[in-house]
């Protein structure tokens, strides 16, 4: 699921706290907003402490309805993930309630006194009996794993709920699980030119400006190349055919240079102050 990770805590059968994942250690408390999620139970029959982790998501159909109601093109939301993230963090719970946020459980953190027979399936079934919705799952073996992944890949194109391109790194998922990373969406375009952008510290960084393409629901036309070493590795030159993608579905990056015409036109004069430039190396990076 591609939205915002939320951890719910129930005490004595009542939702007591909801927090976002934040930076992995410190998150934001969103308990009043979580109570407005359209598919979570506010009370459950289990009276012990229950802690579960899941993804807050907004469906494509609800996302499109909201965007259709916004007349100003520039004010429309770019994708369901950004809309969900903003909705969950709203100071006004009424706004959150109007966005039809859903919660899909994907990990049971704590439920004292319940025997799940060392089975994730039993955990999901138990949560279902309490009234929670969970991510779709299948029982699998090594022999059938490839077919199961292919099946989810096919379904992903038809899901009304957004599915993430990148499912995270080490500390962001349980160590006894495997996170499958869907291939990034990649588009081919033409590099128009390299723009040299001066920072406050005096560094001049190359920025690739290319013909606009659609990536992950937004139009992109620029990507930071970071330094000259990366440019040289890509043999990047104006007019080259390049492929681009969004790292973590957010940051535009160049995946490859299909033409590789070579680096040229490195400025000898600073575009801001007019002073002479020089190339310096730090840890073999220019």
Short mmCIF file of N, CA and C in Angstrom, two decimals, residues 8 12 15 18 23 26 28 33 55 57 67-68 84 97 117 137 145 153 160 198 203-204 259 261:
data_model
loop_
_atom_site.label_atom_id
_atom_site.label_comp_id
_atom_site.label_asym_id
_atom_site.label_seq_id
_atom_site.Cartn_x
_atom_site.Cartn_y
_atom_site.Cartn_z
N UNK A 8 -1.49 1.98 15.40
CA UNK A 8 -2.65 2.13 16.27
C UNK A 8 -2.44 1.36 17.57
N UNK A 12 -7.97 -1.72 26.50
CA UNK A 12 -9.28 -2.10 27.04
C UNK A 12 -10.38 -2.02 25.99
N UNK A 15 -9.70 2.49 21.02
CA UNK A 15 -8.51 3.10 20.43
C UNK A 15 -7.99 4.20 21.35
N UNK A 18 -2.87 6.91 18.14
CA UNK A 18 -2.45 6.66 16.76
C UNK A 18 -1.30 7.61 16.45
N UNK A 23 10.19 9.63 11.44
CA UNK A 23 11.53 9.27 10.97
C UNK A 23 11.94 7.86 11.36
N UNK A 26 10.53 8.84 15.93
CA UNK A 26 9.61 9.84 16.46
C UNK A 26 8.57 10.17 15.39
N UNK A 28 4.24 11.66 14.61
CA UNK A 28 3.24 12.63 15.05
C UNK A 28 2.02 11.91 15.59
N UNK A 33 -7.65 12.22 14.36
CA UNK A 33 -7.84 12.00 12.93
C UNK A 33 -8.04 10.52 12.61
N UNK A 55 -1.18 0.87 6.83
CA UNK A 55 -1.00 1.99 5.91
C UNK A 55 -2.32 2.75 5.77
N UNK A 57 -4.44 5.01 3.53
CA UNK A 57 -4.47 5.23 2.08
C UNK A 57 -5.78 5.87 1.66
N UNK A 67 -10.41 15.75 -6.70
CA UNK A 67 -9.76 16.60 -7.69
C UNK A 67 -10.76 17.19 -8.67
N UNK A 68 -11.78 16.41 -9.03
CA UNK A 68 -12.80 16.90 -9.95
C UNK A 68 -13.58 18.08 -9.36
N UNK A 84 -3.19 11.81 0.94
CA UNK A 84 -3.37 11.05 2.18
C UNK A 84 -2.47 11.58 3.28
N UNK A 97 -11.91 13.51 7.96
CA UNK A 97 -13.11 12.68 7.80
C UNK A 97 -13.68 12.79 6.40
N UNK A 117 -0.13 -19.37 16.88
CA UNK A 117 0.50 -20.58 16.32
C UNK A 117 1.66 -20.23 15.40
N UNK A 137 -3.16 -11.02 1.07
CA UNK A 137 -2.02 -11.93 1.24
C UNK A 137 -2.37 -13.30 0.67
N UNK A 145 6.45 -18.90 -5.49
CA UNK A 145 6.67 -17.49 -5.19
C UNK A 145 6.65 -16.62 -6.44
N UNK A 153 1.52 -8.38 -9.44
CA UNK A 153 1.91 -7.35 -10.42
C UNK A 153 0.76 -7.09 -11.39
N UNK A 160 -7.88 -0.27 -6.80
CA UNK A 160 -8.37 1.07 -6.55
C UNK A 160 -7.51 1.76 -5.49
N UNK A 198 23.97 27.82 -8.47
CA UNK A 198 24.89 28.16 -7.38
C UNK A 198 24.18 28.06 -6.03
N UNK A 203 29.08 26.41 -3.95
CA UNK A 203 29.15 25.29 -4.88
C UNK A 203 28.22 25.55 -6.07
N UNK A 204 28.64 25.10 -7.25
CA UNK A 204 27.79 25.22 -8.43
C UNK A 204 27.43 23.82 -8.89
N UNK A 259 22.55 8.06 -25.27
CA UNK A 259 23.37 8.61 -26.36
C UNK A 259 24.84 8.74 -25.96
N UNK A 261 26.95 11.44 -25.39
CA UNK A 261 27.75 12.30 -26.26
C UNK A 261 28.93 12.94 -25.55
#
